[in-house]
Short mmCIF file of C-alpha atoms and ligand atoms in Angstrom, two decimals:
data_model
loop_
_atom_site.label_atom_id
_atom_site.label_comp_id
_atom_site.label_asym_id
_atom_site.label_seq_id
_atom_site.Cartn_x
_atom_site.Cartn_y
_atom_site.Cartn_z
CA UNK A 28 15.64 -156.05 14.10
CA UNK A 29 14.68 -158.51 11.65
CA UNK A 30 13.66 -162.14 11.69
CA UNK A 31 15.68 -165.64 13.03
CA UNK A 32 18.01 -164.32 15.05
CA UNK A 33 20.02 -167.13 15.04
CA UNK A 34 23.70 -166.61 16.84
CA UNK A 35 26.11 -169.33 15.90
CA UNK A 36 29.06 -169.96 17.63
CA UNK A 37 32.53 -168.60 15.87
CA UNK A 38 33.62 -170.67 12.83
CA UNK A 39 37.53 -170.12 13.90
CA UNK A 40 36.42 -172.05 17.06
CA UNK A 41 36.21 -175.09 14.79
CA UNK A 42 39.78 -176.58 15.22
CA UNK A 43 39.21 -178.46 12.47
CA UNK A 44 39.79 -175.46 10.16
CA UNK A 45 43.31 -175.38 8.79
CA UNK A 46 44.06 -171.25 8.21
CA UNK A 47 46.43 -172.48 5.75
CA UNK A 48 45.00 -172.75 2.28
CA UNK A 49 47.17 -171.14 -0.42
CA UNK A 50 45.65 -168.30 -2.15
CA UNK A 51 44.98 -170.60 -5.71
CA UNK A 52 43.43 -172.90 -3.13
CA UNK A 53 40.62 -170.37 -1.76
CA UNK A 54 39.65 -168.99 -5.10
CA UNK A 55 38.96 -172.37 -6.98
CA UNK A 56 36.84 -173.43 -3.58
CA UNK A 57 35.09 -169.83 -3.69
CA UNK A 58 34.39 -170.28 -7.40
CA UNK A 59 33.24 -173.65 -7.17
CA UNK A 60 30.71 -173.18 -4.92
CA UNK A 61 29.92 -170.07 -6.79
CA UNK A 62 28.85 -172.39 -9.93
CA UNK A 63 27.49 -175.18 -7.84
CA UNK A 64 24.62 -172.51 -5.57
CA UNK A 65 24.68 -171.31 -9.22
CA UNK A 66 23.55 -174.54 -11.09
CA UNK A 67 21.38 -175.06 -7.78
CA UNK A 68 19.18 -171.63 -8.47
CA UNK A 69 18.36 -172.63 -11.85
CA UNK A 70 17.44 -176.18 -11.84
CA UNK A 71 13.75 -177.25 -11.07
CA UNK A 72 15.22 -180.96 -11.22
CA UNK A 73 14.80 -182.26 -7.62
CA UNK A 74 17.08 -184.82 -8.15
CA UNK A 75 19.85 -182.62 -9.89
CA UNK A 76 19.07 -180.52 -6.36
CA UNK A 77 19.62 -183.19 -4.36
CA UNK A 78 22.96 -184.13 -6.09
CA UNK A 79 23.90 -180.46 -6.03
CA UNK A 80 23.15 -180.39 -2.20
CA UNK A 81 25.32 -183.65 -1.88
CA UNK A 82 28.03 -181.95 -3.54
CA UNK A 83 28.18 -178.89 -1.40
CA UNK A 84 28.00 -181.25 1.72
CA UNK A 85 31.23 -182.94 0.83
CA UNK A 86 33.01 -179.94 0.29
CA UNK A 87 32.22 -178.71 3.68
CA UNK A 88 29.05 -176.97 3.07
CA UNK A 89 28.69 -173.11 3.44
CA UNK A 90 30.94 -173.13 6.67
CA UNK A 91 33.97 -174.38 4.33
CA UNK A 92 32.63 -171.83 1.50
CA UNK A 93 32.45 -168.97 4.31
CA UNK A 94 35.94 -170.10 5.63
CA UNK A 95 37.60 -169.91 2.31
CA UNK A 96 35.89 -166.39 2.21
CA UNK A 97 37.14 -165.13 4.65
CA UNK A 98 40.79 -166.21 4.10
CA UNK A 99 40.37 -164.38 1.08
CA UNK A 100 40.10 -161.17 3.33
CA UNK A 101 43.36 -161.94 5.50
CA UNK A 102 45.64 -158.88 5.61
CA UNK A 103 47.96 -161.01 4.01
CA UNK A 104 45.59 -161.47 0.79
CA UNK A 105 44.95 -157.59 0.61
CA UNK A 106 42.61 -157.82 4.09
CA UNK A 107 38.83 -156.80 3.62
CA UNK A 108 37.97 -153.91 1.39
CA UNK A 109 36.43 -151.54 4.62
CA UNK A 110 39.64 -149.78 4.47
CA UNK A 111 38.80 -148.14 0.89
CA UNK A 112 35.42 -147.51 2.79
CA UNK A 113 37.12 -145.73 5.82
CA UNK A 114 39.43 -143.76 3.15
CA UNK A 115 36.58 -142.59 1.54
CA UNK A 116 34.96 -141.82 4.01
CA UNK A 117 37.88 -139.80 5.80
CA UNK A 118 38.22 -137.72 2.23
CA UNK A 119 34.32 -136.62 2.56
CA UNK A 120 35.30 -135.85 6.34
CA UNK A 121 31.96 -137.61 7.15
CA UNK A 122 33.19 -138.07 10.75
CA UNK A 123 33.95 -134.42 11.26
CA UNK A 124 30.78 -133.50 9.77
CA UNK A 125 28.79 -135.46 12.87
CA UNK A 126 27.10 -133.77 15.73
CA UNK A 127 29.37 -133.91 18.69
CA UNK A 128 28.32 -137.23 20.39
CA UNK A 129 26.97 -138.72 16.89
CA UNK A 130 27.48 -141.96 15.47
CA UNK A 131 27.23 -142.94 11.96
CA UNK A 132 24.81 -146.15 11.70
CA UNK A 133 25.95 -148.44 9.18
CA UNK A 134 24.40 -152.17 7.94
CA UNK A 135 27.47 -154.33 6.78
CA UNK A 136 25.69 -157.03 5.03
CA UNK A 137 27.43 -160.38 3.99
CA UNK A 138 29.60 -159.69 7.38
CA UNK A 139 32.03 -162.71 7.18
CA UNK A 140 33.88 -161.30 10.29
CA UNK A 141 32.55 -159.30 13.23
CA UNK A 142 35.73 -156.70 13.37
CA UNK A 143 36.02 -155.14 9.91
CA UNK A 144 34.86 -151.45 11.37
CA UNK A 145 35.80 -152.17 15.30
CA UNK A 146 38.97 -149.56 15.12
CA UNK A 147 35.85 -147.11 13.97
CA UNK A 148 33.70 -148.01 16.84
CA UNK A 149 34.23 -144.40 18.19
CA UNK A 150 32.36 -142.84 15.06
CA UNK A 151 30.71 -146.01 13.52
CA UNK A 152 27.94 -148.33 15.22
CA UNK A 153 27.36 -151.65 12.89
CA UNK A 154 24.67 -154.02 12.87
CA UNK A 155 26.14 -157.34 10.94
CA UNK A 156 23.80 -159.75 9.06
CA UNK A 157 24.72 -162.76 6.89
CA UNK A 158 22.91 -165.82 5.24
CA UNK A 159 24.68 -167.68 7.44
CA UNK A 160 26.03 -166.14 10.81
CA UNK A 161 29.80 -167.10 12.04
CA UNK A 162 29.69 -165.34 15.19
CA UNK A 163 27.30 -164.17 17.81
CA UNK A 164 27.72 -160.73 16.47
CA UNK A 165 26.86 -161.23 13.02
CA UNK A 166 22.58 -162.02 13.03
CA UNK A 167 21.37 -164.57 10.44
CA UNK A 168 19.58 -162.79 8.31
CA UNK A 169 18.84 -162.54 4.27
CA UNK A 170 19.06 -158.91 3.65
CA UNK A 171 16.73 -159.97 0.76
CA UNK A 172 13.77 -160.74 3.64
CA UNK A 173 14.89 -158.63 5.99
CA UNK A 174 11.66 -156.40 7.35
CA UNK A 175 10.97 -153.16 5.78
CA UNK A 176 12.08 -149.81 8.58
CA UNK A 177 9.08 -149.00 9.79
CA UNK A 178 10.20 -145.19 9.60
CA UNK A 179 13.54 -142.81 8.07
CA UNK A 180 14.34 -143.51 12.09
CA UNK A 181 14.93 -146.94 11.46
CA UNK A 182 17.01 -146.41 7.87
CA UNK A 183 20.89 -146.41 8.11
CA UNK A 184 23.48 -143.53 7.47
CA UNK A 185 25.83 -146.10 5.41
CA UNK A 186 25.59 -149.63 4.16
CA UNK A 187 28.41 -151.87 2.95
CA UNK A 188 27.25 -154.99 0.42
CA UNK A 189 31.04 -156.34 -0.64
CA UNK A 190 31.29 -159.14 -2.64
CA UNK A 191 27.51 -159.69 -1.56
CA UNK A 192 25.18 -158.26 -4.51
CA UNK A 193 27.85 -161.23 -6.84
CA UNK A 194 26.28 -164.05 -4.65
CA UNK A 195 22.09 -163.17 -5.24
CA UNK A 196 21.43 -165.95 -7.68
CA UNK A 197 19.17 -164.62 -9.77
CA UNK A 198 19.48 -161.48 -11.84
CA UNK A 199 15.86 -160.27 -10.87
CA UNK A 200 17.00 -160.42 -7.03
CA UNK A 201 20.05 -158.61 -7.91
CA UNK A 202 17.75 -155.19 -9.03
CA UNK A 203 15.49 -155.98 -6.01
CA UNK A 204 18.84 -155.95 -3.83
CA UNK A 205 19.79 -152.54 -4.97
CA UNK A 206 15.99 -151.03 -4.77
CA UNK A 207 15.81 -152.33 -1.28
CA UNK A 208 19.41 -150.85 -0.50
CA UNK A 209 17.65 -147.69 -1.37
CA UNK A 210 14.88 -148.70 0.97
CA UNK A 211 17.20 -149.09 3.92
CA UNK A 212 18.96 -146.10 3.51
CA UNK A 213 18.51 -142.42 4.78
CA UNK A 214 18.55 -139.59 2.44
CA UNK A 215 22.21 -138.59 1.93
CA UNK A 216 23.14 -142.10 3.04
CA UNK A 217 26.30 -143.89 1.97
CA UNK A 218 26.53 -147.13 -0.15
CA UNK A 219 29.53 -148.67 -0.39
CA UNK A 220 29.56 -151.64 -2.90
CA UNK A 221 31.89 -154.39 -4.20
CA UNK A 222 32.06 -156.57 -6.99
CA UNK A 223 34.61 -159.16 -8.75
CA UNK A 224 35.68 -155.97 -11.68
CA UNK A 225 35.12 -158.62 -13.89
CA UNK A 226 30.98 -158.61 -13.46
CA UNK A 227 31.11 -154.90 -15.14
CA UNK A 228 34.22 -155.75 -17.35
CA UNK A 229 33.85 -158.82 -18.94
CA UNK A 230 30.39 -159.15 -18.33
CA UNK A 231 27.86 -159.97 -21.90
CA UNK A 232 25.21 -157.93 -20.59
CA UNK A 233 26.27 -155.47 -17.85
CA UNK A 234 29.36 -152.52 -18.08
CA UNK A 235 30.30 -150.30 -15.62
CA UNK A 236 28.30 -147.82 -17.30
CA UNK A 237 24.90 -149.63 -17.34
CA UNK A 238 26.01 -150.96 -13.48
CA UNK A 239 26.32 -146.81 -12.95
CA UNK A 240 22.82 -146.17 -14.42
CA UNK A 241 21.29 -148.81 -13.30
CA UNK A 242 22.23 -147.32 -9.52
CA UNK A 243 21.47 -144.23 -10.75
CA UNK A 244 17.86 -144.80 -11.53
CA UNK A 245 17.45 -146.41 -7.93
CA UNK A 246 18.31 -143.51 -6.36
CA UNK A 247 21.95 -142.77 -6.01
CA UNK A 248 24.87 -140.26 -6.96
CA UNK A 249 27.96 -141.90 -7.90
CA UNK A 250 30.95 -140.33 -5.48
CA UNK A 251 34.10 -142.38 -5.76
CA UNK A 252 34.77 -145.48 -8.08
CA UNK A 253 38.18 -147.61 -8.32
CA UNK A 254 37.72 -150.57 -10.75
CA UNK A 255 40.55 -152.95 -10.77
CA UNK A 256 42.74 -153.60 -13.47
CA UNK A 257 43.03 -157.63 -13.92
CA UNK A 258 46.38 -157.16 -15.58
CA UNK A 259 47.86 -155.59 -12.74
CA UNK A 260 46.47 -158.34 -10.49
CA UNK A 261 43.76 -156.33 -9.32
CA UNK A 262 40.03 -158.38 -9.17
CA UNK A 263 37.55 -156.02 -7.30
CA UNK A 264 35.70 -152.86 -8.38
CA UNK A 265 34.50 -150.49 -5.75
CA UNK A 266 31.67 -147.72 -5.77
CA UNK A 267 31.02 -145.29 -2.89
CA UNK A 268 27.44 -143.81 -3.88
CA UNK A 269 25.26 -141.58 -1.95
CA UNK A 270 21.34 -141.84 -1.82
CA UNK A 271 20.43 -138.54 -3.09
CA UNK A 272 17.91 -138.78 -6.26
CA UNK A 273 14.61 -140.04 -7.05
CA UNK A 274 13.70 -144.01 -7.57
CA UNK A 275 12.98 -143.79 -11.39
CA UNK A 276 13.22 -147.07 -13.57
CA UNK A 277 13.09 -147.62 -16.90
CA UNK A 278 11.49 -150.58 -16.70
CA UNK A 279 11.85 -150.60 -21.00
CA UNK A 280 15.45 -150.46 -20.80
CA UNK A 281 16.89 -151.97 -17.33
CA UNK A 282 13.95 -154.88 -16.89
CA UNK A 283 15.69 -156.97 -19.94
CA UNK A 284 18.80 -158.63 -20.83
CA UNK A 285 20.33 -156.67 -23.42
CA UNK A 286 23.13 -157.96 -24.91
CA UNK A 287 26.12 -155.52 -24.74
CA UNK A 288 29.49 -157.43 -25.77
CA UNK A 289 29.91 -160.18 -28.29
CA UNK A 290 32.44 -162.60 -27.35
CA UNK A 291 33.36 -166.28 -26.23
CA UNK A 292 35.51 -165.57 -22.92
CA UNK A 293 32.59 -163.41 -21.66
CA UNK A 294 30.42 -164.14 -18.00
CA UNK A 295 27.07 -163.61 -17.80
CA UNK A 296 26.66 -161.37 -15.18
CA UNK A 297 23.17 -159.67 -15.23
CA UNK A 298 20.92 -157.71 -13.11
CA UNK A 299 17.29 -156.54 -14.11
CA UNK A 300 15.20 -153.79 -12.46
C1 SAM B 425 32.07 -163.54 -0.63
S1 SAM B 425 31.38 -163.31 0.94
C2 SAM B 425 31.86 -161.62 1.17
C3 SAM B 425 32.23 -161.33 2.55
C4 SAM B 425 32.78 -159.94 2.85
N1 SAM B 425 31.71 -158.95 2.85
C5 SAM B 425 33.90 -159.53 1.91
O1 SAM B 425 33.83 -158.46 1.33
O2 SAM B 425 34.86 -160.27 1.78
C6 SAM B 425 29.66 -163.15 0.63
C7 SAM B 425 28.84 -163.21 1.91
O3 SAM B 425 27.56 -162.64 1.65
C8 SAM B 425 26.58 -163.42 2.29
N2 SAM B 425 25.30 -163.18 1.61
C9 SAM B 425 24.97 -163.50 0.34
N3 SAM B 425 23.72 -163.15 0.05
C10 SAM B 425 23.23 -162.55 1.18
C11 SAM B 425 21.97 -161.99 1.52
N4 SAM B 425 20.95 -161.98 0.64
N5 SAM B 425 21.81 -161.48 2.75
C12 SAM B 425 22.82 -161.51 3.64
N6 SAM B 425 24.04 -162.04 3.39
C13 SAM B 425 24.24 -162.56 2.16
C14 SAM B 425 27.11 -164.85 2.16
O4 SAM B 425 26.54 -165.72 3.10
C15 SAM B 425 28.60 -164.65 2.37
O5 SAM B 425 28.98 -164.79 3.72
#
């Protein structure tokens, strides 16, 4: 499926890569390159572009941004978040529930590493895409241009965006990202998605109860939530959601930035339908 099929060879062949940045390390590199591909969506300057291009280069491009990422997944950091997916999944008994033989299909988009469901492989089959592919398993592909299923045949049981829906630059492609998660899906499919908390907690237009709705109206039943307390140390929020209504947007309320919370220390976090 889908188009450039582009396998790269692994990134941890690249000796070059030290595994040993300290945790403050990888989140000021993730975050930086998070404002830079930021400042780089909204500019129209070629020549800010270019400079903004320049500056990603001498940090090490997306392969250094993508390495960072995925030491931020180490078991020793917390390891990936497919293990709430798996628990979830286990509660629901979704693998019991399969026809002897049966495997659930599921799209793992934004796969930084090929493995995160391989101890699953007896009840799972994954198909990996990201921007930019690390290994031979993972296909290039922007989920964002990825071709339509031509039929329910071709829609998956489950699909996992983590930390993925946070790196669509614009707010506009962050509604079209969940509609077409929708699209991808089959009825009574699983969605299982993850944010920083802080884009539904200390965001000045979206809460975890507009983030709710806003899934709601594209289709899906909220199932299980867990939304991290920063105090505690916590940073991610995670939904398990299951494609079961209608597409129905109100275009009135969802298609504009509303401002919800007042405040200085606030991000701006946004997504329109
Ligand atoms: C922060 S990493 C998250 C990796 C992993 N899923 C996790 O939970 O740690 C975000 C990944 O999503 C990929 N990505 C962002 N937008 C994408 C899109 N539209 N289609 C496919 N992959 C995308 C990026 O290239 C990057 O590798």
């Amino acid at each position: 499926m889908g188009v450039g099929k582009r396998k790269k060879a692994p990134i941890t062949r690249d000796g070059s890569k030290s595994n040993s940045l300290s945790s403050k390390k990888t989140k000021e590199i993730i975050n930086k390159f998070h404002q830079l591909l930021k400042r780089r969506n909204i500019t129209t300057d070629e020549k800010v572009q270019r400079q903004i291009d320049e500056e990603i280069e001498s940090l090490g491009g997306m392969q250094a941004y993508q390495h960072a990422s995925t030491l931020g997944q180490s078991a020793t950091r917390g390891g990936d978040s497919s293990h709430v997916f798996i628990a979830w999944l286990q509660e629901l008994r979704v693998r019991e529930k399969l026809q002897r033989g049966d495997k659930m299909s599921l799209l793992e988009i934004g796969a930084l590493k090929p493995d995160n469901y391989s101890n699953q492989r007896s009840f799972i089959d994954t198909e990996l895409i990201d921007l930019r592919s690390n290994h031979p398993d993972i296909v290039e592909q922007d989920f964002l241009q990825r071709p339509l299923p031509a039929s329910d045949l071709h829609c998956k049981d489950a699909i996992s965006a983590s930390l993925v829906l946070n790196f669509v630059p614009t707010p506009t492609d962050r509604g079209l990202f969940l509609l077409r998660l929708n699209t991808f899906l089959k009825h009574h499919g699983y969605l299982f998605m993850v944010l920083p908390a802080p884009c539904v907690t200390n965001s000045r237009y979206l809460t975890r109860d507009r983030f709710v709705q806003m899934l709601q109206s594209v289709g899906f039943t909220l199932l299980r939530e867990k939304i991290g307390d920063a105090n505690k140390g916590a940073r991610l929020a995670y939904w398990l959601l299951q494609k079961a209504g209608q597409v129905d947007i109100d275009k009135q309320e969802y298609g504009k930035k509303k401002v919800l919370k007042q405040g200085s220390n606030l991000n701006n976090f946004c997504i329109l339908l």
